């Protein structure tokens, strides 16, 4: 059994540990059992894996590989081993091998087993406790190879050392045998093969791309280290090799690949007794700031003292160069950190002896001594670079001045809000009907379009936890013949105040000069459910698009935290006798009517030569309704639905048939017959043309009716489209109804229909008998009680949560809608009117 | 995706200004909202409301 151990405190995860010996001055070829110190064991890991590797999802799974690779990287940093191979094997297991010194194989001085076994079975056993090592530790890295062992269904260890080969196998962390010598080899290094435990992980499927991203990063950070990734799954082998002689300079060049740099990368390298610093930076013509910081190879996503030191030095050096050379214009007093970082791509990598990681995800470097060292090193190096390269220095200062001016435009915006006190959320807007609940997690805000609906909502709500904010769109004539719907700045301000988060940035004095501080703070959000409730019409969808776009762009964290919802008011109320029912949309209505209709109606199925009804008819009817819906969608793409209906009903029509003239002619005869029934008064022309590009035919159909000419050209593309195939699948002939006329029987009366559309309408009309409908055109048509019942009551309502990934689409719609280019906008509105309205994000 | 203001491509990770490429562009956008520069056109002819799906009251 695995040794019993004391339970671990989470803070102990940040304790350094590792297998390999220290580097730098303390580096030694003598790397043996005594260096391993024993701290803890494994059962705790299996009980609470997330505490050690972050999660049991894909992130935690991939972490296993990083953990093993980190050990090999440390060995490389210590000066041993130049190559690491990572292979995902056919069975899903992963092999990591290096050509370092190999994990020590001698007997451990206090435990009666090999040092390697101690490293694999005891938590926090590792050479890195020794003085003088730049260790990977803290964060989630550096938890130790024993954690990987504990979380593997099986693990195989192979060590090549002193001419011998050692092997040992483990099952769920328990050694199957002792570490045995199994052969001879002149190789040197360690190979670990493991199969992640499917009883612990939600998935044990490794992603090539995820591993590749991290391994590439490691190769960038460790100049000259070769890391190869091989994937043997999926039949064919996939391989990527990472090795960068340029180190982080290559990293910066890689990040700037698609951009236009304004100078060659600037490199700063310093080695101090307490740390090693490497910086590479390069400005490009864009505006984005793209900073990556690492401490002991760990991506410090939340930054930390190294990043603070770098930023401070950059701001100071650029400002003092600008002042000394009289480059600042009158209107620009001094350049802020944001100004000087516009268009900057930089990688900052430090290696420190005892890194302390802080923050929620342990991704922030906390060592206070680091800031000063980084700051003075960067100040000095950058200062002399500027002196030697005045042309580059002037370009960088010029960019920062432009940035400062652009910011000025935005300042006006900030002032507008600040005057009203909205920044602090201190005072609440008068229009807001707040709830009495003070806990944001339990509070809901309904943003309601229009005053009358706002009134109903106020009366219908549960005032304990539901707040109401009525908002109105404003209509503005922006140019001749174009009226725009917009949110007034007053409405935007009201919204910001009600939400309580604040917005934008505020300039503050600090030790490094003036800095802009982020004002938006999700922790101050007053509601964790923010529900948009707008009418189900074009106007309503416009307001919703505007609101969503604003929230997405300026308060993306609300979306990322899942605070934004869309209310789903019903579109219909149906009354049958005394019972009332609300129906969400047209689909729900059609389903409701279908269910009623099939009780009274029979439809003739040619294939079976019989009438069907009720349960048998229902799926058939559903398919026919879907067929008509799809035709309608085609209609919006300006295909003639009436003609397409006849072609879509032909099961044999495909790209091959379109090439074969004889078969095509036979289909055309049938289509013509069907169209003859649908358009009895018209002369139908169908002509076949040549399509040389695809070596096939095109079919032109033309039907004049009262003053209108319907045309449709059937092409290679149209016939091959997924929509067309779907159409065929749903068509009446696919349902066995055969060709028109279609026969229906209701209450002993038989009738015939020339098109499936007419048939569907007739069936649904039967369902409507004895019903009364109300279509809600706006929320205002519902009384407070109805609004509560259908849309606001948490017990009965349906809310749509808006996901971040939905929003890129919304922003795109918005960008096109408000764009200045008339043509794309008109096309868009014509093609997407339905989507915009229903914006079922 | 592309930055809504300058149309440069946007890096999502490590970018507090997302969905913009930079804080500069985000602030310019905020300026746009407060100066009422953003509107969605109300009518451009073809905003048919799909009355075909309308069901007449059967009262």
Coordinates of N, CA and C in Angstrom, one line a residue, chain A residues 420-546:
Chain A
X420 N -21.6 62.6 -13.3 CA -22.9 62.1 -12.8 C -22.6 61.2 -11.6
X421 N -21.4 61.0 -11.3 CA -21.1 60.1 -10.1 C -21.3 58.6 -10.4
X422 N -21.5 58.3 -11.7 CA -21.7 56.9 -12.1 C -20.5 56.0 -11.9
X423 N -19.4 56.6 -11.9 CA -18.1 55.9 -11.8 C -18.1 55.1 -10.5
X424 N -18.6 55.7 -9.5 CA -18.6 55.0 -8.2 C -19.9 54.2 -7.9
X425 N -20.8 54.4 -8.8 CA -22.1 53.7 -8.5 C -22.7 54.2 -7.2
X426 N -22.3 55.3 -6.8 CA -22.7 55.8 -5.5 C -24.2 56.1 -5.4
X427 N -24.7 56.8 -6.4 CA -26.1 57.2 -6.4 C -26.8 56.3 -7.4
X428 N -28.0 55.9 -7.1 CA -28.8 55.1 -8.1 C -29.7 56.0 -8.9
X429 N -29.9 55.6 -10.2 CA -30.7 56.4 -11.0 C -32.2 56.4 -10.6
X430 N -32.9 57.5 -10.8 CA -34.3 57.6 -10.4 C -35.2 56.6 -11.1
X431 N -34.8 56.2 -12.3 CA -35.7 55.3 -13.1 C -35.7 53.9 -12.6
X432 N -34.6 53.6 -11.8 CA -34.5 52.2 -11.3 C -35.4 51.9 -10.2
X433 N -36.2 50.8 -10.3 CA -37.0 50.3 -9.2 C -36.2 49.2 -8.6
X434 N -35.5 49.5 -7.6 CA -34.6 48.5 -7.0 C -35.3 47.4 -6.2
X435 N -34.6 46.3 -5.9 CA -35.2 45.3 -5.1 C -34.7 45.5 -3.7
X436 N -35.3 44.8 -2.7 CA -34.9 44.9 -1.3 C -33.7 44.0 -1.0
X437 N -33.5 43.0 -1.7 CA -32.4 42.1 -1.5 C -31.0 42.8 -1.7
X438 N -30.1 42.6 -0.8 CA -28.8 43.3 -0.9 C -27.7 42.4 -1.5
X439 N -27.9 41.1 -1.4 CA -26.9 40.1 -1.9 C -27.0 40.1 -3.4
X440 N -26.0 40.5 -4.1 CA -26.0 40.5 -5.6 C -26.3 39.1 -6.2
X441 N -25.8 38.1 -5.5 CA -25.9 36.8 -6.1 C -27.4 36.3 -6.1
X442 N -28.2 37.0 -5.3 CA -29.7 36.6 -5.3 C -30.5 37.7 -6.0
X443 N -29.9 38.7 -6.5 CA -30.7 39.8 -7.1 C -30.7 39.7 -8.6
X444 N -31.8 40.2 -9.2 CA -32.0 40.2 -10.6 C -32.4 41.6 -11.1
X445 N -31.8 42.0 -12.2 CA -32.2 43.2 -12.8 C -32.8 43.0 -14.2
X446 N -34.1 43.4 -14.3 CA -34.7 43.3 -15.7 C -34.5 44.7 -16.4
X447 N -33.9 44.6 -17.5 CA -33.8 45.8 -18.3 C -34.9 45.7 -19.3
X448 N -35.9 46.6 -19.2 CA -37.1 46.5 -19.9 C -37.2 47.6 -20.9
X449 N -37.6 47.2 -22.1 CA -37.7 48.2 -23.2 C -39.1 48.9 -23.1
X450 N -39.0 50.2 -23.0 CA -40.2 51.0 -23.0 C -40.9 51.3 -21.7
X451 N -41.5 52.4 -21.5 CA -42.1 52.8 -20.2 C -43.3 52.0 -19.8
X452 N -44.1 51.6 -20.8 CA -45.4 50.9 -20.5 C -45.0 49.5 -20.0
X453 N -44.1 48.9 -20.8 CA -43.7 47.5 -20.3 C -43.0 47.6 -19.0
X454 N -42.2 48.7 -18.8 CA -41.5 48.9 -17.6 C -42.5 49.0 -16.4
X455 N -43.7 49.7 -16.7 CA -44.7 49.8 -15.7 C -45.3 48.4 -15.3
X456 N -45.6 47.6 -16.3 CA -46.2 46.3 -16.1 C -45.2 45.5 -15.3
X457 N -43.9 45.6 -15.7 CA -42.9 44.8 -15.0 C -42.8 45.2 -13.5
X458 N -42.9 46.5 -13.3 CA -42.8 46.9 -11.9 C -43.9 46.4 -11.1
X459 N -45.1 46.3 -11.6 CA -46.2 45.8 -10.9 C -46.2 44.3 -10.7
X460 N -45.6 43.6 -11.8 CA -45.7 42.2 -11.8 C -44.5 41.5 -11.0
X461 N -43.5 42.2 -10.8 CA -42.3 41.6 -10.2 C -42.4 41.2 -8.8
X462 N -41.4 40.4 -8.3 CA -41.3 40.2 -6.9 C -40.3 41.1 -6.4
X463 N -40.7 42.2 -5.7 CA -39.8 43.3 -5.4 C -38.7 42.9 -4.4
X464 N -38.9 41.7 -3.8 CA -37.8 41.3 -2.9 C -36.5 41.1 -3.6
X465 N -36.5 40.5 -4.8 CA -35.2 40.2 -5.4 C -35.1 40.7 -6.9
X466 N -36.2 41.3 -7.4 CA -36.2 41.7 -8.8 C -36.3 43.2 -8.9
X467 N -35.3 43.8 -9.6 CA -35.3 45.2 -9.9 C -35.6 45.4 -11.3
X468 N -36.2 46.6 -11.6 CA -36.6 46.9 -13.0 C -36.0 48.2 -13.4
X469 N -35.4 48.2 -14.6 CA -34.8 49.4 -15.2 C -35.4 49.6 -16.6
X470 N -36.4 50.5 -16.7 CA -36.9 50.7 -18.1 C -35.9 51.5 -18.9
X471 N -35.7 51.1 -20.1 CA -34.9 51.9 -21.1 C -35.6 52.1 -22.4
X472 N -35.3 53.2 -23.0 CA -35.9 53.5 -24.3 C -34.9 53.7 -25.3
X473 N -35.2 53.3 -26.5 CA -34.3 53.6 -27.6 C -34.6 55.1 -28.1
X474 N -33.7 55.6 -28.8 CA -33.9 57.0 -29.2 C -33.7 56.9 -30.8
X475 N -34.6 57.7 -31.4 CA -34.5 57.6 -32.9 C -33.9 58.9 -33.4
X476 N -32.9 58.7 -34.3 CA -32.2 59.9 -34.8 C -32.1 59.8 -36.3
X477 N -32.3 61.0 -36.9 CA -32.2 61.0 -38.3 C -30.7 61.4 -38.6
X478 N -29.9 60.3 -39.0 CA -28.5 60.6 -39.1 C -28.2 61.2 -40.5
X479 N -28.9 60.8 -41.5 CA -28.7 61.4 -42.8 C -30.0 61.2 -43.5
X480 N -30.1 61.8 -44.7 CA -31.3 61.7 -45.5 C -31.7 60.2 -45.6
X481 N -32.9 59.9 -45.3 CA -33.5 58.6 -45.5 C -32.8 57.5 -44.7
X482 N -32.1 58.0 -43.7 CA -31.7 56.9 -42.7 C -32.0 57.4 -41.3
X483 N -32.9 56.6 -40.7 CA -33.2 56.8 -39.3 C -32.5 55.7 -38.5
X484 N -31.8 56.1 -37.4 CA -31.2 55.2 -36.6 C -31.8 55.1 -35.2
X485 N -31.8 53.8 -34.7 CA -32.2 53.6 -33.4 C -31.0 53.6 -32.5
X486 N -30.9 54.3 -31.4 CA -29.7 54.2 -30.6 C -30.1 54.4 -29.1
X487 N -29.1 54.1 -28.3 CA -29.3 54.4 -26.9 C -28.6 55.7 -26.6
X488 N -29.4 56.6 -26.0 CA -28.9 57.9 -25.7 C -27.8 57.8 -24.6
X489 N -26.9 58.8 -24.6 CA -25.8 58.7 -23.6 C -26.4 58.7 -22.2
X490 N -27.6 59.4 -22.0 CA -28.3 59.4 -20.7 C -28.7 57.9 -20.3
X491 N -29.2 57.2 -21.3 CA -29.6 55.8 -21.0 C -28.3 54.9 -20.6
X492 N -27.3 55.2 -21.4 CA -26.0 54.4 -21.1 C -25.6 54.7 -19.7
X493 N -25.6 56.0 -19.3 CA -25.2 56.4 -18.0 C -26.0 55.7 -16.9
X494 N -27.4 55.8 -17.2 CA -28.3 55.2 -16.2 C -28.0 53.7 -16.0
X495 N -27.7 53.0 -17.1 CA -27.4 51.6 -17.1 C -26.2 51.3 -16.2
X496 N -25.1 52.1 -16.5 CA -23.9 51.9 -15.8 C -24.1 52.1 -14.3
X497 N -24.9 53.2 -14.0 CA -25.1 53.4 -12.5 C -25.9 52.3 -11.9
X498 N -26.9 51.8 -12.6 CA -27.7 50.7 -12.0 C -26.9 49.4 -11.8
X499 N -26.0 49.1 -12.8 CA -25.2 47.9 -12.7 C -24.2 48.0 -11.5
X500 N -23.7 49.2 -11.3 CA -22.8 49.4 -10.1 C -21.3 49.1 -10.3
X501 N -21.0 48.6 -11.5 CA -19.6 48.2 -11.7 C -18.6 49.3 -11.9
X502 N -19.1 50.4 -12.4 CA -18.2 51.5 -12.9 C -17.7 51.1 -14.3
X503 N -17.0 52.0 -14.9 CA -16.6 51.7 -16.3 C -15.4 52.6 -16.6
X504 N -14.6 52.1 -17.6 CA -13.5 52.9 -18.1 C -12.3 52.9 -17.3
X505 N -11.5 54.0 -17.3 CA -10.3 54.0 -16.6 C -10.1 55.4 -15.9
X506 N -9.4 55.4 -14.8 CA -9.2 56.7 -14.1 C -7.7 56.9 -13.9
X507 N -7.3 58.2 -14.1 CA -5.9 58.5 -13.9 C -5.5 58.8 -12.5
X508 N -4.5 58.1 -12.0 CA -4.1 58.3 -10.6 C -2.6 58.6 -10.5
X509 N -2.3 59.3 -9.5 CA -0.8 59.5 -9.2 C -0.3 58.2 -8.5
X510 N 0.9 57.8 -8.9 CA 1.5 56.7 -8.1 C 3.0 56.9 -8.1
X511 N 3.7 56.0 -7.5 CA 5.2 56.2 -7.3 C 5.9 56.3 -8.7
X512 N 5.3 55.6 -9.7 CA 6.0 55.7 -11.0 C 5.4 56.7 -11.9
X513 N 4.7 57.7 -11.4 CA 4.1 58.7 -12.2 C 2.6 58.5 -12.3
X514 N 2.0 59.1 -13.3 CA 0.6 59.0 -13.5 C 0.3 57.7 -14.1
X515 N -0.7 57.0 -13.5 CA -1.1 55.7 -14.2 C -2.6 55.7 -14.3
X516 N -3.0 55.0 -15.3 CA -4.5 54.8 -15.5 C -4.9 53.5 -14.9
X517 N -5.9 53.6 -14.0 CA -6.4 52.4 -13.3 C -7.7 52.0 -13.9
X518 N -7.9 50.7 -13.9 CA -9.2 50.2 -14.4 C -10.2 50.5 -13.4
X519 N -11.4 51.0 -13.8 CA -12.4 51.4 -12.9 C -13.4 50.2 -12.8
X520 N -13.7 49.6 -13.9 CA -14.7 48.5 -13.9 C -14.3 47.4 -12.9
X521 N -15.2 47.0 -12.1 CA -14.9 46.0 -11.1 C -16.2 45.1 -11.0
X522 N -16.0 43.9 -11.4 CA -17.1 42.9 -11.4 C -17.6 42.6 -10.0
X523 N -16.7 42.8 -9.1 CA -17.1 42.5 -7.7 C -18.2 43.5 -7.2
X524 N -18.3 44.6 -7.9 CA -19.3 45.6 -7.4 C -20.6 45.5 -8.2
X525 N -20.7 44.5 -9.1 CA -21.9 44.3 -9.8 C -23.1 44.1 -8.8
X526 N -24.2 44.8 -9.0 CA -25.2 44.8 -8.0 C -26.2 43.6 -8.2
X527 N -26.1 43.0 -9.4 CA -27.0 41.9 -9.7 C -26.2 40.8 -10.4
X528 N -26.4 39.6 -10.1 CA -25.7 38.5 -10.9 C -26.6 37.9 -12.0
X529 N -27.8 38.4 -12.0 CA -28.6 38.1 -13.2 C -29.1 39.4 -13.8
X530 N -28.6 39.7 -15.0 CA -29.0 40.9 -15.7 C -29.8 40.4 -16.9
X531 N -31.1 40.7 -16.9 CA -32.0 40.1 -17.9 C -32.6 41.1 -18.8
X532 N -32.3 40.9 -20.1 CA -32.8 41.9 -21.1 C -34.2 41.4 -21.5
X533 N -35.1 42.3 -21.4 CA -36.5 42.0 -21.8 C -37.0 42.9 -22.8
X534 N -37.0 42.5 -24.0 CA -37.4 43.4 -25.1 C -38.5 42.8 -25.9
X535 N -39.2 43.7 -26.7 CA -40.3 43.2 -27.5 C -39.8 42.2 -28.6
X536 N -40.7 41.4 -29.0 CA -40.3 40.4 -30.1 C -40.6 41.0 -31.5
X537 N -40.1 42.2 -31.7 CA -40.2 42.8 -33.0 C -38.8 43.4 -33.4
X538 N -38.8 44.0 -34.5 CA -37.5 44.5 -35.1 C -36.9 45.6 -34.1
X539 N -37.8 46.5 -33.6 CA -37.3 47.5 -32.7 C -36.7 46.8 -31.4
X540 N -37.4 45.9 -30.9 CA -36.9 45.2 -29.7 C -35.6 44.5 -30.0
X541 N -35.4 43.9 -31.2 CA -34.2 43.3 -31.5 C -33.1 44.3 -31.6
X542 N -33.4 45.5 -32.1 CA -32.4 46.5 -32.2 C -31.9 46.9 -30.9
X543 N -32.8 47.2 -30.0 CA -32.4 47.6 -28.6 C -31.5 46.5 -28.0
X544 N -32.0 45.2 -28.2 CA -31.2 44.1 -27.6 C -29.8 44.0 -28.2
X545 N -29.7 44.2 -29.5 CA -28.4 44.2 -30.2 C -27.5 45.3 -29.6
X546 N -28.1 46.5 -29.5 CA -27.3 47.6 -28.9 C -26.8 47.3 -27.5

